[in-house]
Tab-separated table of N, CA and C in Angstrom:
chain	number	residue	atom	x	y	z
A	1	MET	N	-7.185	17.901	-8.806
A	1	MET	CA	-7.207	16.519	-9.224
A	1	MET	C	-7.572	15.625	-8.041
A	2	LYS	N	-8.428	14.637	-8.217
A	2	LYS	CA	-8.859	13.765	-7.140
A	2	LYS	C	-7.999	12.495	-7.161
A	3	VAL	N	-8.012	11.797	-6.032
A	3	VAL	CA	-7.301	10.507	-5.912
A	3	VAL	C	-7.789	9.560	-6.978
A	4	SER	N	-9.085	9.483	-7.196
A	4	SER	CA	-9.656	8.562	-8.214
A	4	SER	C	-9.144	8.798	-9.614
A	5	ASP	N	-8.617	10.004	-9.922
A	5	ASP	CA	-8.067	10.333	-11.214
A	5	ASP	C	-6.676	9.676	-11.391
A	6	ALA	N	-5.995	9.379	-10.310
A	6	ALA	CA	-4.618	8.900	-10.415
A	6	ALA	C	-4.413	7.439	-9.932
A	7	MET	N	-5.294	6.952	-9.103
A	7	MET	CA	-5.105	5.658	-8.473
A	7	MET	C	-5.148	4.485	-9.450
A	8	THR	N	-4.603	3.356	-9.035
A	8	THR	CA	-4.710	2.126	-9.774
A	8	THR	C	-5.947	1.424	-9.278
A	9	SER	N	-6.889	1.208	-10.159
A	9	SER	CA	-8.151	0.597	-9.689
A	9	SER	C	-8.206	-0.915	-9.857
A	10	GLN	N	-7.352	-1.507	-10.670
A	10	GLN	CA	-7.286	-2.943	-10.795
A	10	GLN	C	-6.288	-3.491	-9.799
A	11	VAL	N	-6.829	-3.901	-8.632
A	11	VAL	CA	-5.973	-4.307	-7.518
A	11	VAL	C	-6.189	-5.810	-7.252
A	12	SER	N	-5.066	-6.548	-7.227
A	12	SER	CA	-5.174	-7.946	-6.841
A	12	SER	C	-5.161	-7.997	-5.303
A	13	VAL	N	-6.022	-8.805	-4.741
A	13	VAL	CA	-6.143	-8.869	-3.305
A	13	VAL	C	-5.927	-10.308	-2.847
A	14	ALA	N	-5.690	-10.466	-1.529
A	14	ALA	CA	-5.588	-11.767	-0.867
A	14	ALA	C	-6.684	-11.880	0.147
A	15	ARG	N	-7.072	-13.101	0.465
A	15	ARG	CA	-7.983	-13.357	1.546
A	15	ARG	C	-7.134	-13.769	2.785
A	16	PRO	N	-7.632	-13.551	3.975
A	16	PRO	CA	-6.811	-13.856	5.185
A	16	PRO	C	-6.294	-15.314	5.232
A	17	GLY	N	-7.045	-16.280	4.676
A	17	GLY	CA	-6.619	-17.648	4.722
A	17	GLY	C	-5.759	-18.088	3.560
A	18	ASP	N	-5.525	-17.220	2.602
A	18	ASP	CA	-4.628	-17.602	1.475
A	18	ASP	C	-3.227	-17.880	1.975
A	19	SER	N	-2.593	-18.810	1.359
A	19	SER	CA	-1.195	-19.145	1.785
A	19	SER	C	-0.251	-18.041	1.388
A	20	ILE	N	0.814	-17.924	2.134
A	20	ILE	CA	1.867	-16.966	1.831
A	20	ILE	C	2.446	-17.242	0.463
A	21	ARG	N	2.585	-18.506	0.121
A	21	ARG	CA	3.081	-18.893	-1.201
A	21	ARG	C	2.198	-18.332	-2.310
A	22	LYS	N	0.836	-18.476	-2.154
A	22	LYS	CA	-0.091	-18.010	-3.150
A	22	LYS	C	0.065	-16.470	-3.286
A	23	VAL	N	0.173	-15.774	-2.196
A	23	VAL	CA	0.303	-14.310	-2.233
A	23	VAL	C	1.602	-13.922	-2.931
A	24	ALA	N	2.667	-14.595	-2.597
A	24	ALA	CA	3.988	-14.324	-3.290
A	24	ALA	C	3.902	-14.561	-4.793
A	25	GLU	N	3.151	-15.598	-5.190
A	25	GLU	CA	2.971	-15.874	-6.614
A	25	GLU	C	2.162	-14.738	-7.257
A	26	VAL	N	1.185	-14.231	-6.576
A	26	VAL	CA	0.386	-13.101	-7.093
A	26	VAL	C	1.338	-11.882	-7.261
A	27	MET	N	2.137	-11.602	-6.235
A	27	MET	CA	3.094	-10.502	-6.324
A	27	MET	C	3.965	-10.627	-7.567
A	28	ALA	N	4.477	-11.813	-7.767
A	28	ALA	CA	5.363	-12.024	-8.931
A	28	ALA	C	4.599	-11.793	-10.248
A	29	LYS	N	3.377	-12.349	-10.271
A	29	LYS	CA	2.579	-12.219	-11.503
A	29	LYS	C	2.239	-10.777	-11.848
A	30	ILE	N	1.887	-9.965	-10.859
A	30	ILE	CA	1.488	-8.591	-11.124
A	30	ILE	C	2.614	-7.615	-10.968
A	31	ASP	N	3.804	-8.126	-10.622
A	31	ASP	CA	4.988	-7.287	-10.461
A	31	ASP	C	4.762	-6.161	-9.423
A	32	SER	N	4.304	-6.566	-8.223
A	32	SER	CA	4.032	-5.594	-7.181
A	32	SER	C	4.575	-6.122	-5.886
A	33	GLY	N	5.005	-5.242	-5.029
A	33	GLY	CA	5.515	-5.616	-3.725
A	33	GLY	C	4.519	-5.518	-2.607
A	34	VAL	N	3.260	-5.281	-2.936
A	34	VAL	CA	2.238	-5.214	-1.912
A	34	VAL	C	0.909	-5.801	-2.405
A	35	VAL	N	0.238	-6.492	-1.512
A	35	VAL	CA	-1.086	-6.989	-1.806
A	35	VAL	C	-1.984	-6.716	-0.583
A	36	PRO	N	-3.078	-6.046	-0.788
A	36	PRO	CA	-4.023	-5.859	0.378
A	36	PRO	C	-4.669	-7.196	0.736
A	37	VAL	N	-4.868	-7.390	2.012
A	37	VAL	CA	-5.638	-8.542	2.534
A	37	VAL	C	-7.037	-8.033	2.860
A	38	VAL	N	-8.016	-8.626	2.163
A	38	VAL	CA	-9.402	-8.108	2.201
A	38	VAL	C	-10.380	-9.204	2.549
A	39	ASP	N	-11.362	-8.841	3.346
A	39	ASP	CA	-12.439	-9.766	3.668
A	39	ASP	C	-13.745	-8.997	3.523
A	40	ASN	N	-14.657	-9.445	2.687
A	40	ASN	CA	-15.909	-8.780	2.428
A	40	ASN	C	-15.726	-7.303	2.034
A	41	GLY	N	-14.697	-7.041	1.234
A	41	GLY	CA	-14.518	-5.686	0.740
A	41	GLY	C	-13.696	-4.791	1.662
A	42	LYS	N	-13.540	-5.195	2.944
A	42	LYS	CA	-12.836	-4.373	3.922
A	42	LYS	C	-11.356	-4.786	3.990
A	43	VAL	N	-10.494	-3.804	4.040
A	43	VAL	CA	-9.049	-4.083	4.110
A	43	VAL	C	-8.689	-4.384	5.544
A	44	LEU	N	-8.148	-5.612	5.756
A	44	LEU	CA	-7.763	-6.042	7.096
A	44	LEU	C	-6.298	-5.727	7.343
A	45	GLY	N	-5.516	-5.624	6.267
A	45	GLY	CA	-4.110	-5.374	6.380
A	45	GLY	C	-3.456	-5.426	5.002
A	46	LEU	N	-2.132	-5.281	5.032
A	46	LEU	CA	-1.368	-5.357	3.782
A	46	LEU	C	-0.240	-6.408	3.991
A	47	VAL	N	0.088	-7.097	2.976
A	47	VAL	CA	1.271	-7.942	3.014
A	47	VAL	C	2.245	-7.439	1.937
A	48	THR	N	3.473	-7.226	2.359
A	48	THR	CA	4.486	-6.716	1.447
A	48	THR	C	5.536	-7.779	1.230
A	49	ASP	N	6.360	-7.561	0.188
A	49	ASP	CA	7.465	-8.470	-0.044
A	49	ASP	C	8.404	-8.425	1.157
A	50	ARG	N	8.491	-7.279	1.794
A	50	ARG	CA	9.332	-7.150	3.015
A	50	ARG	C	8.752	-8.000	4.149
A	51	ASP	N	7.423	-7.962	4.332
A	51	ASP	CA	6.830	-8.848	5.349
A	51	ASP	C	7.189	-10.286	5.128
A	52	ILE	N	7.187	-10.739	3.878
A	52	ILE	CA	7.490	-12.120	3.595
A	52	ILE	C	8.924	-12.429	3.901
A	53	VAL	N	9.811	-11.529	3.561
A	53	VAL	CA	11.235	-11.773	3.862
A	53	VAL	C	11.494	-11.774	5.375
A	54	LEU	N	10.986	-10.778	6.064
A	54	LEU	CA	11.281	-10.650	7.476
A	54	LEU	C	10.498	-11.636	8.383
A	55	ARG	N	9.257	-11.919	7.990
A	55	ARG	CA	8.444	-12.724	8.887
A	55	ARG	C	8.325	-14.187	8.422
A	56	VAL	N	8.722	-14.496	7.241
A	56	VAL	CA	8.642	-15.883	6.741
A	56	VAL	C	10.040	-16.405	6.562
A	57	VAL	N	10.799	-15.848	5.673
A	57	VAL	CA	12.134	-16.339	5.338
A	57	VAL	C	13.048	-16.261	6.566
A	58	ALA	N	13.148	-15.089	7.166
A	58	ALA	CA	14.100	-14.905	8.287
A	58	ALA	C	13.695	-15.738	9.503
A	59	GLU	N	12.407	-15.950	9.705
A	59	GLU	CA	11.950	-16.708	10.873
A	59	GLU	C	11.740	-18.192	10.565
A	60	GLY	N	11.981	-18.583	9.316
A	60	GLY	CA	11.854	-20.000	8.955
A	60	GLY	C	10.393	-20.522	8.971
A	61	ARG	N	9.455	-19.672	8.750
A	61	ARG	CA	8.030	-20.110	8.716
A	61	ARG	C	7.694	-20.808	7.433
A	62	SER	N	6.614	-21.523	7.435
A	62	SER	CA	6.155	-22.252	6.260
A	62	SER	C	5.506	-21.275	5.320
A	63	PHE	N	5.744	-21.481	4.031
A	63	PHE	CA	5.105	-20.687	2.976
A	63	PHE	C	3.642	-21.128	2.785
A	64	ASP	N	3.276	-22.193	3.449
A	64	ASP	CA	1.901	-22.660	3.395
A	64	ASP	C	1.038	-22.076	4.516
A	65	SER	N	1.643	-21.321	5.400
A	65	SER	CA	0.888	-20.668	6.483
A	65	SER	C	-0.050	-19.605	5.896
A	66	PRO	N	-1.110	-19.293	6.587
A	66	PRO	CA	-2.001	-18.237	6.079
A	66	PRO	C	-1.349	-16.861	6.135
A	67	VAL	N	-1.648	-16.077	5.132
A	67	VAL	CA	-1.053	-14.748	5.035
A	67	VAL	C	-1.433	-13.852	6.211
A	68	SER	N	-2.527	-14.128	6.842
A	68	SER	CA	-2.949	-13.346	7.996
A	68	SER	C	-1.940	-13.399	9.111
A	69	GLU	N	-1.101	-14.416	9.149
A	69	GLU	CA	-0.044	-14.520	10.208
A	69	GLU	C	1.109	-13.572	9.946
A	70	VAL	N	1.301	-13.067	8.759
A	70	VAL	CA	2.483	-12.248	8.486
A	70	VAL	C	2.133	-10.857	7.948
A	71	MET	N	0.874	-10.602	7.695
A	71	MET	CA	0.496	-9.272	7.139
A	71	MET	C	0.707	-8.194	8.169
A	72	SER	N	0.917	-6.983	7.674
A	72	SER	CA	0.950	-5.814	8.559
A	72	SER	C	-0.510	-5.462	8.771
A	73	ASP	N	-0.936	-5.611	10.020
A	73	ASP	CA	-2.391	-5.431	10.297
A	73	ASP	C	-2.656	-4.311	11.267
A	74	GLY	N	-1.695	-3.441	11.496
A	74	GLY	CA	-1.955	-2.272	12.307
A	74	GLY	C	-2.833	-1.319	11.480
A	75	GLU	N	-2.788	-0.066	11.800
A	75	GLU	CA	-3.579	0.902	11.050
A	75	GLU	C	-3.136	0.901	9.598
A	76	VAL	N	-4.064	0.632	8.690
A	76	VAL	CA	-3.758	0.690	7.232
A	76	VAL	C	-4.094	2.101	6.831
A	77	LEU	N	-3.102	2.823	6.343
A	77	LEU	CA	-3.352	4.184	5.913
A	77	LEU	C	-4.134	4.214	4.614
A	78	SER	N	-5.116	5.049	4.611
A	78	SER	CA	-6.050	5.094	3.447
A	78	SER	C	-6.439	6.510	3.131
A	79	VAL	N	-7.003	6.635	1.953
A	79	VAL	CA	-7.630	7.889	1.528
A	79	VAL	C	-8.914	7.505	0.812
A	80	LYS	N	-9.796	8.456	0.630
A	80	LYS	CA	-11.049	8.227	-0.084
A	80	LYS	C	-10.840	8.577	-1.544
A	81	GLU	N	-11.676	7.983	-2.422
A	81	GLU	CA	-11.590	8.266	-3.833
A	81	GLU	C	-11.717	9.746	-4.185
A	82	ASP	N	-12.545	10.387	-3.436
A	82	ASP	CA	-12.829	11.843	-3.764
A	82	ASP	C	-11.879	12.807	-3.079
A	83	ASP	N	-10.889	12.269	-2.304
A	83	ASP	CA	-9.920	13.191	-1.683
A	83	ASP	C	-9.068	13.886	-2.734
A	84	ILE	N	-8.543	15.014	-2.372
A	84	ILE	CA	-7.643	15.792	-3.256
A	84	ILE	C	-6.293	15.085	-3.300
A	85	LEU	N	-5.756	14.931	-4.510
A	85	LEU	CA	-4.495	14.224	-4.723
A	85	LEU	C	-3.358	14.891	-3.951
A	86	ALA	N	-3.320	16.172	-3.885
A	86	ALA	CA	-2.239	16.861	-3.133
A	86	ALA	C	-2.302	16.500	-1.654
A	87	ASP	N	-3.504	16.369	-1.124
A	87	ASP	CA	-3.676	15.981	0.273
A	87	ASP	C	-3.181	14.536	0.506
A	88	ALA	N	-3.445	13.681	-0.460
A	88	ALA	CA	-2.976	12.269	-0.390
A	88	ALA	C	-1.440	12.202	-0.388
A	89	THR	N	-0.812	13.001	-1.268
A	89	THR	CA	0.663	12.983	-1.256
A	89	THR	C	1.230	13.534	-0.008
A	90	ALA	N	0.565	14.508	0.591
A	90	ALA	CA	1.006	15.054	1.871
A	90	ALA	C	0.847	13.964	2.963
A	91	LYS	N	-0.181	13.146	2.879
A	91	LYS	CA	-0.343	12.059	3.842
A	91	LYS	C	0.738	11.047	3.690
A	92	MET	N	1.127	10.740	2.423
A	92	MET	CA	2.243	9.839	2.181
A	92	MET	C	3.534	10.366	2.820
A	93	ALA	N	3.798	11.646	2.600
A	93	ALA	CA	5.013	12.244	3.124
A	93	ALA	C	4.990	12.286	4.645
A	94	ASN	N	3.882	12.692	5.251
A	94	ASN	CA	3.813	12.824	6.683
A	94	ASN	C	3.939	11.467	7.381
A	95	ASN	N	3.490	10.392	6.730
A	95	ASN	CA	3.570	9.071	7.325
A	95	ASN	C	4.694	8.202	6.751
A	96	GLN	N	5.483	8.820	5.897
A	96	GLN	CA	6.634	8.182	5.290
A	96	GLN	C	6.284	6.813	4.656
A	97	VAL	N	5.274	6.837	3.816
A	97	VAL	CA	4.841	5.643	3.094
A	97	VAL	C	4.820	5.963	1.560
A	98	ARG	N	4.901	4.945	0.756
A	98	ARG	CA	4.956	5.073	-0.683
A	98	ARG	C	3.625	4.738	-1.380
A	99	ARG	N	2.695	4.292	-0.588
A	99	ARG	CA	1.376	3.923	-1.169
A	99	ARG	C	0.303	4.037	-0.099
A	100	LEU	N	-0.933	4.224	-0.566
A	100	LEU	CA	-2.095	4.296	0.310
A	100	LEU	C	-3.213	3.468	-0.330
A	101	VAL	N	-3.989	2.817	0.520
A	101	VAL	CA	-5.162	2.144	-0.049
A	101	VAL	C	-6.245	3.200	-0.237
A	102	VAL	N	-7.067	3.005	-1.266
A	102	VAL	CA	-8.144	3.929	-1.579
A	102	VAL	C	-9.465	3.241	-1.320
A	103	LEU	N	-10.308	3.937	-0.548
A	103	LEU	CA	-11.601	3.375	-0.148
A	103	LEU	C	-12.738	4.210	-0.698
A	104	ASN	N	-13.883	3.586	-0.870
A	104	ASN	CA	-15.088	4.341	-1.238
A	104	ASN	C	-15.761	4.851	0.041
A	105	GLU	N	-16.895	5.465	-0.093
A	105	GLU	CA	-17.605	6.009	1.047
A	105	GLU	C	-18.057	4.943	2.038
A	106	SER	N	-18.231	3.735	1.522
A	106	SER	CA	-18.637	2.628	2.374
A	106	SER	C	-17.441	1.959	3.105
A	107	GLY	N	-16.247	2.409	2.813
A	107	GLY	CA	-15.055	1.852	3.403
A	107	GLY	C	-14.508	0.631	2.710
A	108	ASN	N	-14.979	0.337	1.510
A	108	ASN	CA	-14.505	-0.794	0.737
A	108	ASN	C	-13.359	-0.382	-0.181
A	109	LEU	N	-12.435	-1.300	-0.370
A	109	LEU	CA	-11.279	-1.045	-1.241
A	109	LEU	C	-11.715	-0.845	-2.670
A	110	THR	N	-11.199	0.274	-3.261
A	110	THR	CA	-11.420	0.513	-4.682
A	110	THR	C	-10.160	0.741	-5.471
A	111	GLY	N	-9.006	0.849	-4.769
A	111	GLY	CA	-7.762	1.021	-5.502
A	111	GLY	C	-6.604	1.238	-4.562
A	112	ILE	N	-5.469	1.458	-5.175
A	112	ILE	CA	-4.217	1.835	-4.438
A	112	ILE	C	-3.628	3.005	-5.154
A	113	LEU	N	-3.157	3.937	-4.354
A	113	LEU	CA	-2.436	5.108	-4.881
A	113	LEU	C	-0.971	4.968	-4.481
A	114	SER	N	-0.091	4.899	-5.486
A	114	SER	CA	1.333	4.797	-5.264
A	114	SER	C	2.031	6.002	-5.757
A	115	LEU	N	3.313	6.141	-5.349
A	115	LEU	CA	4.089	7.262	-5.896
A	115	LEU	C	4.203	7.212	-7.397
A	116	GLY	N	4.238	5.986	-7.963
A	116	GLY	CA	4.256	5.827	-9.393
A	116	GLY	C	3.017	6.382	-10.068
A	117	ASP	N	1.859	6.201	-9.435
A	117	ASP	CA	0.588	6.774	-9.942
A	117	ASP	C	0.671	8.279	-9.927
A	118	VAL	N	1.191	8.778	-8.830
A	118	VAL	CA	1.267	10.240	-8.683
A	118	VAL	C	2.217	10.837	-9.731
A	119	ALA	N	3.362	10.153	-9.944
A	119	ALA	CA	4.304	10.643	-10.962
A	119	ALA	C	3.688	10.682	-12.339
A	120	LYS	N	2.935	9.657	-12.677
A	120	LYS	CA	2.309	9.542	-14.012
A	120	LYS	C	1.282	10.667	-14.225
A	121	ASP	N	0.530	10.970	-13.199
A	121	ASP	CA	-0.609	11.885	-13.341
A	121	ASP	C	-0.420	13.265	-12.718
A	122	TYR	N	0.607	13.423	-11.880
A	122	TYR	CA	0.684	14.674	-11.142
A	122	TYR	C	2.022	15.383	-11.357
A	123	GLY	N	3.000	14.662	-11.797
A	123	GLY	CA	4.268	15.311	-12.142
A	123	GLY	C	5.423	14.879	-11.286
A	124	ALA	N	6.587	14.803	-11.883
A	124	ALA	CA	7.789	14.349	-11.227
A	124	ALA	C	8.218	15.291	-10.094
A	125	LYS	N	7.988	16.572	-10.217
A	125	LYS	CA	8.361	17.543	-9.214
A	125	LYS	C	7.713	17.214	-7.881
A	126	GLN	N	6.363	16.966	-7.907
A	126	GLN	CA	5.647	16.657	-6.714
A	126	GLN	C	6.122	15.355	-6.126
A	127	VAL	N	6.392	14.348	-6.965
A	127	VAL	CA	6.867	13.083	-6.476
A	127	VAL	C	8.224	13.204	-5.820
A	128	GLY	N	9.090	14.018	-6.453
A	128	GLY	CA	10.393	14.255	-5.860
A	128	GLY	C	10.308	14.860	-4.448
A	129	ARG	N	9.451	15.831	-4.273
A	129	ARG	CA	9.249	16.455	-2.944
A	129	ARG	C	8.671	15.391	-1.968
A	130	THR	N	7.711	14.643	-2.410
A	130	THR	CA	7.094	13.648	-1.538
A	130	THR	C	8.081	12.561	-1.165
A	131	LEU	N	8.841	12.049	-2.124
A	131	LEU	CA	9.827	11.040	-1.877
A	131	LEU	C	10.888	11.542	-0.910
A	132	GLU	N	11.333	12.781	-1.096
A	132	GLU	CA	12.324	13.381	-0.188
A	132	GLU	C	11.792	13.370	1.250
A	133	GLU	N	10.511	13.739	1.409
A	133	GLU	CA	9.954	13.761	2.756
A	133	GLU	C	9.756	12.354	3.310
A	134	ILE	N	9.383	11.416	2.462
A	134	ILE	CA	9.236	10.040	2.917
A	134	ILE	C	10.571	9.448	3.390
A	135	SER	N	11.617	9.807	2.704
A	135	SER	CA	12.951	9.246	2.947
A	135	SER	C	13.682	9.851	4.127
A	136	GLN	N	13.169	10.947	4.684
A	136	GLN	CA	13.839	11.592	5.797
A	136	GLN	C	13.770	10.748	7.043
A	137	GLU	N	14.777	10.931	7.890
A	137	GLU	CA	14.684	10.349	9.220
A	137	GLU	C	13.581	11.050	9.991
A	138	PRO	N	12.884	10.317	10.883
A	138	PRO	CA	11.833	10.995	11.659
A	138	PRO	C	12.402	12.184	12.422
A	139	GLY	N	11.708	13.265	12.372
A	139	GLY	CA	12.120	14.496	13.069
A	139	GLY	C	13.065	15.386	12.261
A	140	GLU	N	13.545	14.910	11.130
A	140	GLU	CA	14.473	15.708	10.284
A	140	GLU	C	13.624	16.704	9.486
A	141	ALA	N	14.052	17.925	9.426
A	141	ALA	CA	13.327	18.975	8.695
A	141	ALA	C	13.591	18.904	7.214
A	142	ALA	N	12.567	19.232	6.455
A	142	ALA	CA	12.707	19.307	4.985
A	142	ALA	C	13.459	20.570	4.622
A	143	HIS	N	14.211	20.474	3.547
A	143	HIS	CA	14.972	21.656	3.060
A	143	HIS	C	14.238	22.356	1.970
């Protein structure tokens, strides 16, 4: 099974200059805790509900500030549409993340692969193993 078989392809995105408030409203509307920040099809970073709490609420920033000021903009973990789904879940486990952005061959965003997508299309047993590995403390061995 390929990543494209399981991913969510209808992804709401933000632009770097969008306000934090606007992105939070999008999160509420689509019931998601993450929105990719995209410019010309390229993923610049991700903004999560956690980013908003820690970098806006806790620091007393304005919700009218651009989302680019609070997004996680380090290496955005990604997979390609044609990658094998089992390899993608291994990447999630190895990096202790619950979602990956999905890119086409040109490097443009085409979807997001979450543990929920994997559960729906790949099975609860695989998700259980992946979630167990994601939840481990770094350096802790899997049982």
